[in-house]
PDB file of C-alpha atoms in Angstrom:
ATOM      1  CA  GLU Y   1      -0.116  -0.014  -0.341  1.00 65.00           C
ATOM      2  CA  ALA Y   2       1.233   3.543  -0.835  1.00 80.00           C
ATOM      3  CA  GLY Y   3       2.494   5.690   2.194  1.00 93.00           C
ATOM      4  CA  VAL Y   4       1.493   8.711   3.605  1.00 97.00           C
ATOM      5  CA  ALA Y   5       2.851  11.623   0.945  1.00 97.00           C
ATOM      6  CA  GLN Y   6       3.901  15.328   2.394  1.00 98.00           C
ATOM      7  CA  SER Y   7       5.265  18.135  -0.203  1.00 97.00           C
ATOM      8  CA  PRO Y   8       7.116  19.978   0.162  1.00 98.00           C
ATOM      9  CA  ARG Y   9      10.336  17.901   1.886  1.00 97.00           C
ATOM     10  CA  TYR Y  10      12.119  21.021   2.297  1.00 97.00           C
ATOM     11  CA  LYS Y  11      11.123  24.974   2.635  1.00 98.00           C
ATOM     12  CA  ILE Y  12      13.335  28.335   3.558  1.00 98.00           C
ATOM     13  CA  ILE Y  13      11.466  31.277   4.196  1.00 98.00           C
ATOM     14  CA  GLU Y  14      11.876  34.469   5.581  1.00 97.00           C
ATOM     15  CA  LYS Y  15      10.291  35.697   9.246  1.00 96.00           C
ATOM     16  CA  ARG Y  16       6.675  36.737   8.978  1.00 97.00           C
ATOM     17  CA  GLN Y  17       6.506  35.147   5.197  1.00 98.00           C
ATOM     18  CA  SER Y  18       3.879  32.227   5.117  1.00 98.00           C
ATOM     19  CA  VAL Y  19       3.942  28.731   3.766  1.00 98.00           C
ATOM     20  CA  ALA Y  20       2.050  25.362   3.256  1.00 98.00           C
ATOM     21  CA  PHE Y  21       2.451  22.452   3.761  1.00 98.00           C
ATOM     22  CA  TRP Y  22       0.329  19.007   1.706  1.00 98.00           C
ATOM     23  CA  CYS Y  23      -0.893  15.891   2.822  1.00 98.00           C
ATOM     24  CA  ASN Y  24      -2.628  12.889   1.336  1.00 97.00           C
ATOM     25  CA  PRO Y  25      -2.739   9.940   4.075  1.00 96.00           C
ATOM     26  CA  ILE Y  26      -2.895   6.411   3.303  1.00 95.00           C
ATOM     27  CA  SER Y  27      -6.657   5.491   1.210  1.00 93.00           C
ATOM     28  CA  GLY Y  28      -9.414   4.980   3.901  1.00 90.00           C
ATOM     29  CA  HIS Y  29      -7.383   6.034   6.951  1.00 91.00           C
ATOM     30  CA  ALA Y  30     -10.503   8.649   8.593  1.00 90.00           C
ATOM     31  CA  THR Y  31      -7.671  10.118  11.105  1.00 91.00           C
ATOM     32  CA  LEU Y  32      -4.982  12.375  10.163  1.00 94.00           C
ATOM     33  CA  TYR Y  33      -2.485  14.075  12.547  1.00 94.00           C
ATOM     34  CA  TRP Y  34      -0.233  17.184  11.801  1.00 96.00           C
ATOM     35  CA  TYR Y  35       3.355  16.755  14.098  1.00 96.00           C
ATOM     36  CA  GLN Y  36       5.905  19.754  14.619  1.00 97.00           C
ATOM     37  CA  GLN Y  37       9.411  18.258  15.631  1.00 96.00           C
ATOM     38  CA  ILE Y  38      11.659  20.878  16.452  1.00 96.00           C
ATOM     39  CA  LEU Y  39      15.504  19.479  16.658  1.00 94.00           C
ATOM     40  CA  GLY Y  40      16.211  17.365  19.809  1.00 91.00           C
ATOM     41  CA  GLN Y  41      13.029  16.426  20.591  1.00 92.00           C
ATOM     42  CA  GLY Y  42      10.303  14.239  20.038  1.00 92.00           C
ATOM     43  CA  PRO Y  43       7.140  15.249  17.561  1.00 93.00           C
ATOM     44  CA  LYS Y  44       4.361  17.378  19.436  1.00 93.00           C
ATOM     45  CA  LEU Y  45       0.709  17.070  18.054  1.00 92.00           C
ATOM     46  CA  LEU Y  46      -0.339  19.795  16.326  1.00 95.00           C
ATOM     47  CA  ILE Y  47      -3.804  18.882  15.345  1.00 94.00           C
ATOM     48  CA  GLN Y  48      -5.906  15.739  15.326  1.00 92.00           C
ATOM     49  CA  PHE Y  49      -8.525  14.811  11.969  1.00 92.00           C
ATOM     50  CA  GLN Y  50     -11.356  12.584  12.091  1.00 89.00           C
ATOM     51  CA  ASN Y  51     -12.400  12.363   8.617  1.00 88.00           C
ATOM     52  CA  ASN Y  52     -13.402  16.297   7.703  1.00 85.00           C
ATOM     53  CA  GLY Y  53     -13.583  17.587  11.807  1.00 91.00           C
ATOM     54  CA  VAL Y  54     -10.975  18.810  14.120  1.00 92.00           C
ATOM     55  CA  VAL Y  55     -11.076  15.882  17.329  1.00 88.00           C
ATOM     56  CA  ASP Y  56      -8.166  18.003  19.243  1.00 88.00           C
ATOM     57  CA  ASP Y  57      -6.345  21.405  18.599  1.00 92.00           C
ATOM     58  CA  SER Y  58      -5.395  22.420  21.753  1.00 89.00           C
ATOM     59  CA  GLN Y  59      -1.613  22.546  20.456  1.00 90.00           C
ATOM     60  CA  LEU Y  60      -2.339  24.239  17.320  1.00 95.00           C
ATOM     61  CA  PRO Y  61      -0.873  28.033  17.828  1.00 95.00           C
ATOM     62  CA  LYS Y  62      -4.088  29.425  16.349  1.00 95.00           C
ATOM     63  CA  ASP Y  63      -2.943  33.190  15.918  1.00 96.00           C
ATOM     64  CA  ARG Y  64      -0.702  31.925  13.273  1.00 97.00           C
ATOM     65  CA  PHE Y  65      -1.603  28.259  12.327  1.00 98.00           C
ATOM     66  CA  SER Y  66      -4.246  26.608  10.104  1.00 97.00           C
ATOM     67  CA  ALA Y  67      -4.725  23.491   9.302  1.00 97.00           C
ATOM     68  CA  GLU Y  68      -7.543  21.515   6.828  1.00 96.00           C
ATOM     69  CA  ARG Y  69      -9.362  18.695   5.851  1.00 95.00           C
ATOM     70  CA  LEU Y  70     -11.564  19.272   2.920  1.00 83.00           C
ATOM     71  CA  LYS Y  71     -13.645  16.648   2.057  1.00 85.00           C
ATOM     72  CA  GLY Y  72     -11.538  14.010   4.727  1.00 84.00           C
ATOM     73  CA  VAL Y  73      -8.813  13.225   2.144  1.00 92.00           C
ATOM     74  CA  ASP Y  74      -5.821  15.526   1.741  1.00 96.00           C
ATOM     75  CA  SER Y  75      -4.831  17.819   4.514  1.00 97.00           C
ATOM     76  CA  THR Y  76      -3.393  21.565   4.527  1.00 97.00           C
ATOM     77  CA  LEU Y  77      -1.060  23.200   7.243  1.00 98.00           C
ATOM     78  CA  LYS Y  78      -0.773  26.779   7.053  1.00 98.00           C
ATOM     79  CA  ILE Y  79       1.314  28.907   9.020  1.00 98.00           C
ATOM     80  CA  GLN Y  80       1.429  33.033   8.332  1.00 97.00           C
ATOM     81  CA  PRO Y  81       2.982  34.630   9.454  1.00 96.00           C
ATOM     82  CA  ALA Y  82       6.033  32.453  10.163  1.00 97.00           C
ATOM     83  CA  LYS Y  83       8.949  33.070  13.336  1.00 97.00           C
ATOM     84  CA  LEU Y  84      11.911  31.692  13.831  1.00 97.00           C
ATOM     85  CA  GLU Y  85      11.082  29.117  16.375  1.00 97.00           C
ATOM     86  CA  ASP Y  86       8.753  27.805  13.796  1.00 98.00           C
ATOM     87  CA  SER Y  87      11.822  26.165  12.412  1.00 98.00           C
ATOM     88  CA  ALA Y  88      10.909  22.220  12.840  1.00 98.00           C
ATOM     89  CA  VAL Y  89      10.306  18.846  10.612  1.00 98.00           C
ATOM     90  CA  TYR Y  90       5.941  19.182  10.047  1.00 98.00           C
ATOM     91  CA  LEU Y  91       5.348  15.000  10.321  1.00 98.00           C
ATOM     92  CA  CYS Y  92       1.949  14.425   8.966  1.00 97.00           C
ATOM     93  CA  ALA Y  93       0.098  10.493  10.041  1.00 96.00           C
ATOM     94  CA  SER Y  94      -2.454   8.468   9.558  1.00 94.00           C
ATOM     95  CA  SER Y  95      -3.738   5.998  11.135  1.00 91.00           C
ATOM     96  CA  ALA Y  96      -7.492   3.665  10.973  1.00 85.00           C
ATOM     97  CA  GLY Y  97      -8.083   4.442  14.519  1.00 74.00           C
ATOM     98  CA  ARG Y  98      -9.143   1.998  16.791  1.00 67.00           C
ATOM     99  CA  ARG Y  99      -9.461  -0.706  14.627  1.00 54.00           C
ATOM    100  CA  PHE Y 100      -6.594  -2.499  14.152  1.00 52.00           C
ATOM    101  CA  LEU Y 101      -6.583  -6.192  14.562  1.00 54.00           C
ATOM    102  CA  SER Y 102      -5.975  -6.312  18.551  1.00 58.00           C
ATOM    103  CA  GLY Y 103      -7.968  -2.792  19.053  1.00 70.00           C
ATOM    104  CA  ALA Y 104      -4.673  -0.476  19.595  1.00 77.00           C
ATOM    105  CA  ASN Y 105      -4.588   2.966  17.066  1.00 82.00           C
ATOM    106  CA  VAL Y 106      -1.545   2.251  15.000  1.00 88.00           C
ATOM    107  CA  LEU Y 107      -0.245   5.271  13.211  1.00 92.00           C
ATOM    108  CA  THR Y 108       2.015   5.700   9.704  1.00 95.00           C
ATOM    109  CA  PHE Y 109       3.823   8.508   9.060  1.00 96.00           C
ATOM    110  CA  GLY Y 110       4.969  10.305   6.366  1.00 97.00           C
ATOM    111  CA  ALA Y 111       8.446  11.756   5.689  1.00 96.00           C
ATOM    112  CA  GLY Y 112       7.801  14.735   6.868  1.00 97.00           C
ATOM    113  CA  SER Y 113       8.745  18.738   5.533  1.00 98.00           C
ATOM    114  CA  ARG Y 114      11.851  20.560   7.098  1.00 98.00           C
ATOM    115  CA  LEU Y 115      11.017  24.098   7.409  1.00 98.00           C
ATOM    116  CA  THR Y 116      13.614  27.224   8.027  1.00 98.00           C
ATOM    117  CA  VAL Y 117      12.813  30.253   8.298  1.00 98.00           C
ATOM    118  CA  LEU Y 118      15.374  32.969   8.675  1.00 97.00           C
TER     119      LEU Y 118
ATOM    120  CA  ASP X   1      -1.131  11.381  29.704  1.00 55.00           C
ATOM    121  CA  ALA X   2       0.757   7.927  30.245  1.00 62.00           C
ATOM    122  CA  LYS X   3       3.898   9.446  30.635  1.00 79.00           C
ATOM    123  CA  THR X   4       7.309   6.655  29.961  1.00 88.00           C
ATOM    124  CA  THR X   5      10.637   7.489  31.008  1.00 91.00           C
ATOM    125  CA  GLN X   6      14.003   6.343  27.969  1.00 95.00           C
ATOM    126  CA  PRO X   7      17.521   6.147  28.526  1.00 96.00           C
ATOM    127  CA  ASN X   8      18.578   9.178  26.250  1.00 96.00           C
ATOM    128  CA  SER X   9      20.977   6.759  24.481  1.00 97.00           C
ATOM    129  CA  MET X  10      22.620   3.450  24.364  1.00 97.00           C
ATOM    130  CA  GLU X  11      25.015   1.241  22.247  1.00 97.00           C
ATOM    131  CA  SER X  12      25.040  -1.750  20.645  1.00 96.00           C
ATOM    132  CA  ASN X  13      27.566  -3.688  19.245  1.00 96.00           C
ATOM    133  CA  GLU X  14      26.617  -5.205  15.573  1.00 96.00           C
ATOM    134  CA  GLU X  15      24.829  -8.619  15.208  1.00 96.00           C
ATOM    135  CA  GLU X  16      24.346  -8.641  19.515  1.00 96.00           C
ATOM    136  CA  PRO X  17      21.325  -8.175  20.648  1.00 96.00           C
ATOM    137  CA  VAL X  18      19.447  -4.774  22.293  1.00 97.00           C
ATOM    138  CA  HIS X  19      17.375  -4.558  25.484  1.00 97.00           C
ATOM    139  CA  LEU X  20      15.964  -1.077  25.475  1.00 97.00           C
ATOM    140  CA  PRO X  21      13.890  -0.341  28.352  1.00 96.00           C
ATOM    141  CA  CYS X  22      11.332   1.838  29.342  1.00 94.00           C
ATOM    142  CA  ASN X  23       9.358   2.627  32.365  1.00 93.00           C
ATOM    143  CA  HIS X  24       5.378   3.632  32.726  1.00 88.00           C
ATOM    144  CA  SER X  25       4.930   3.681  36.088  1.00 83.00           C
ATOM    145  CA  THR X  26       1.390   5.268  35.670  1.00 82.00           C
ATOM    146  CA  ILE X  27      -0.286   3.945  32.789  1.00 81.00           C
ATOM    147  CA  SER X  28      -3.436   2.675  33.128  1.00 79.00           C
ATOM    148  CA  GLY X  29      -4.887  -0.735  32.893  1.00 76.00           C
ATOM    149  CA  THR X  30      -6.550  -0.173  29.351  1.00 77.00           C
ATOM    150  CA  ASP X  31      -3.013   1.696  27.895  1.00 82.00           C
ATOM    151  CA  TYR X  32      -1.579  -0.401  24.838  1.00 87.00           C
ATOM    152  CA  ILE X  33       2.039   0.454  24.964  1.00 90.00           C
ATOM    153  CA  HIS X  34       3.764   1.403  21.907  1.00 92.00           C
ATOM    154  CA  TRP X  35       7.153   1.485  20.487  1.00 95.00           C
ATOM    155  CA  TYR X  36       8.154   3.665  17.259  1.00 97.00           C
ATOM    156  CA  ARG X  37      11.478   3.926  15.898  1.00 97.00           C
ATOM    157  CA  GLN X  38      12.973   7.068  13.792  1.00 97.00           C
ATOM    158  CA  LEU X  39      15.671   7.078  11.278  1.00 95.00           C
ATOM    159  CA  PRO X  40      17.459  10.292  10.432  1.00 91.00           C
ATOM    160  CA  SER X  41      15.503  12.116   8.003  1.00 90.00           C
ATOM    161  CA  GLN X  42      12.110   9.753   8.284  1.00 94.00           C
ATOM    162  CA  GLY X  43       9.188  10.308   9.762  1.00 96.00           C
ATOM    163  CA  PRO X  44       8.412   8.258  12.676  1.00 96.00           C
ATOM    164  CA  GLU X  45       7.704   3.598  12.236  1.00 96.00           C
ATOM    165  CA  TYR X  46       5.741   1.815  14.051  1.00 95.00           C
ATOM    166  CA  VAL X  47       7.720  -1.052  15.575  1.00 96.00           C
ATOM    167  CA  ILE X  48       5.683  -3.118  17.948  1.00 95.00           C
ATOM    168  CA  HIS X  49       3.081  -2.511  20.914  1.00 92.00           C
ATOM    169  CA  GLY X  50       1.071  -4.586  23.630  1.00 90.00           C
ATOM    170  CA  LEU X  51      -1.021  -4.761  26.651  1.00 88.00           C
ATOM    171  CA  THR X  52      -0.559  -7.635  28.664  1.00 86.00           C
ATOM    172  CA  SER X  53       1.130 -10.298  26.889  1.00 85.00           C
ATOM    173  CA  ASN X  54       5.117 -10.388  25.401  1.00 90.00           C
ATOM    174  CA  VAL X  55       4.589 -10.018  21.726  1.00 92.00           C
ATOM    175  CA  ASN X  56       6.667 -10.851  18.795  1.00 93.00           C
ATOM    176  CA  ASN X  57       7.079  -9.343  14.867  1.00 91.00           C
ATOM    177  CA  ARG X  58       9.742  -9.463  12.682  1.00 90.00           C
ATOM    178  CA  MET X  59      10.750  -6.558  13.817  1.00 90.00           C
ATOM    179  CA  ALA X  60      11.160  -6.980  17.720  1.00 95.00           C
ATOM    180  CA  SER X  61      10.179  -8.569  20.838  1.00 96.00           C
ATOM    181  CA  LEU X  62       8.259  -6.283  22.892  1.00 97.00           C
ATOM    182  CA  ALA X  63       8.307  -7.955  26.611  1.00 96.00           C
ATOM    183  CA  ILE X  64       6.293  -6.510  29.308  1.00 94.00           C
ATOM    184  CA  ALA X  65       6.378  -6.061  33.289  1.00 92.00           C
ATOM    185  CA  GLU X  66       3.660  -8.487  35.053  1.00 91.00           C
ATOM    186  CA  ASP X  67       3.174  -5.239  36.690  1.00 90.00           C
ATOM    187  CA  ARG X  68       2.819  -3.180  33.552  1.00 89.00           C
ATOM    188  CA  LYS X  69       4.367  -0.372  35.353  1.00 90.00           C
ATOM    189  CA  SER X  70       7.995  -0.902  32.239  1.00 92.00           C
ATOM    190  CA  SER X  71       8.866  -2.847  28.738  1.00 94.00           C
ATOM    191  CA  THR X  72      12.131  -3.515  26.966  1.00 96.00           C
ATOM    192  CA  LEU X  73      12.154  -3.687  23.135  1.00 97.00           C
ATOM    193  CA  ILE X  74      13.879  -6.639  22.106  1.00 97.00           C
ATOM    194  CA  LEU X  75      15.848  -6.459  19.099  1.00 97.00           C
ATOM    195  CA  HIS X  76      17.654  -9.744  18.368  1.00 94.00           C
ATOM    196  CA  ARG X  77      20.838  -8.607  16.221  1.00 95.00           C
ATOM    197  CA  ALA X  78      21.255  -5.421  15.943  1.00 96.00           C
ATOM    198  CA  THR X  79      22.700  -4.156  11.990  1.00 96.00           C
ATOM    199  CA  LEU X  80      23.551  -0.816  11.256  1.00 96.00           C
ATOM    200  CA  ARG X  81      20.428  -0.372   9.871  1.00 95.00           C
ATOM    201  CA  ASP X  82      18.607  -0.537  13.318  1.00 96.00           C
ATOM    202  CA  ALA X  83      20.458   3.330  14.132  1.00 97.00           C
ATOM    203  CA  ALA X  84      17.330   5.323  15.353  1.00 97.00           C
ATOM    204  CA  VAL X  85      15.832   6.739  18.438  1.00 97.00           C
ATOM    205  CA  TYR X  86      13.311   4.370  19.633  1.00 98.00           C
ATOM    206  CA  TYR X  87       9.910   6.137  21.472  1.00 96.00           C
ATOM    207  CA  CYS X  88       8.526   3.986  24.337  1.00 94.00           C
ATOM    208  CA  ILE X  89       4.712   5.269  24.120  1.00 90.00           C
ATOM    209  CA  GLY X  90       2.034   4.685  26.340  1.00 84.00           C
ATOM    210  CA  GLU X  91      -1.420   4.898  24.502  1.00 79.00           C
ATOM    211  CA  ARG X  92      -4.270   6.883  26.778  1.00 71.00           C
ATOM    212  CA  ASP X  93      -7.068   4.960  26.348  1.00 57.00           C
ATOM    213  CA  GLN X  94      -9.650   7.924  24.996  1.00 58.00           C
ATOM    214  CA  THR X  95     -11.490   7.072  21.947  1.00 56.00           C
ATOM    215  CA  GLY X  96     -11.278   9.418  19.129  1.00 53.00           C
ATOM    216  CA  ALA X  97      -9.038  11.875  20.943  1.00 59.00           C
ATOM    217  CA  ASN X  98      -5.358  11.990  20.122  1.00 55.00           C
ATOM    218  CA  ASN X  99      -4.058   9.019  22.612  1.00 67.00           C
ATOM    219  CA  LEU X 100       0.087   8.746  21.443  1.00 79.00           C
ATOM    220  CA  PHE X 101       2.670  11.290  22.831  1.00 80.00           C
ATOM    221  CA  PHE X 102       6.122  10.983  22.361  1.00 86.00           C
ATOM    222  CA  GLY X 103       8.943  12.121  24.521  1.00 84.00           C
ATOM    223  CA  THR X 104      12.325  12.226  23.287  1.00 86.00           C
ATOM    224  CA  GLY X 105      12.954   8.543  23.121  1.00 95.00           C
ATOM    225  CA  THR X 106      16.624   6.494  23.230  1.00 97.00           C
ATOM    226  CA  ARG X 107      18.514   7.155  20.440  1.00 97.00           C
ATOM    227  CA  LEU X 108      20.072   4.010  20.046  1.00 97.00           C
ATOM    228  CA  THR X 109      24.182   3.740  18.076  1.00 97.00           C
ATOM    229  CA  VAL X 110      25.009   0.385  16.663  1.00 97.00           C
ATOM    230  CA  ILE X 111      28.796   0.159  16.849  1.00 96.00           C
ATOM    231  CA  PRO X 112      30.429  -2.449  13.164  1.00 95.00           C
TER     232      PRO X 112
END
């Protein structure tokens, strides 16, 4: 099966500019996640979608970050305006939810989009 | 959260077994224990998960303590391709909402 696709892989922008990241999850996966991973740290959840509805966006900096998942498939994450501290890898993941054989929720991640803000 | 504690780093010689420990003393009875690993410049990759019994798959084995306060990921023969950051995660039993919280993990170095 095809994996989680993300683009672009790399992006360099100046502070106060805007950027958008795109994610295409595994076909049939209802749940989609965006994580932020700062260098040297583990991934931190930004937002979780169930189909096209938001389940959890408590850690999304809503003054500058936005995300949408139209039609419950692809998703975009936007940052506007970017700050220096937004430099990170943005990871998209998808899952079928707690319907895996053993009942656990297993995520499949994309390779990530590396953002550098100058 | 089902918080976990792991050593920051470990080393192993190539072709030897590796035991990666994880403490999760606050885990509840219905929280799954997951392990993911992250190779350089890639997203995290699922390795294995378990609830109470020990688990084996083609990648690794997971040994869970009887009291479920700790677990050990076992790589039976480390290869250079196993060099990665390994994350132990307690899956919070919460239907619908996100339930996988990553810590800083254990960086495994495999020595040729």
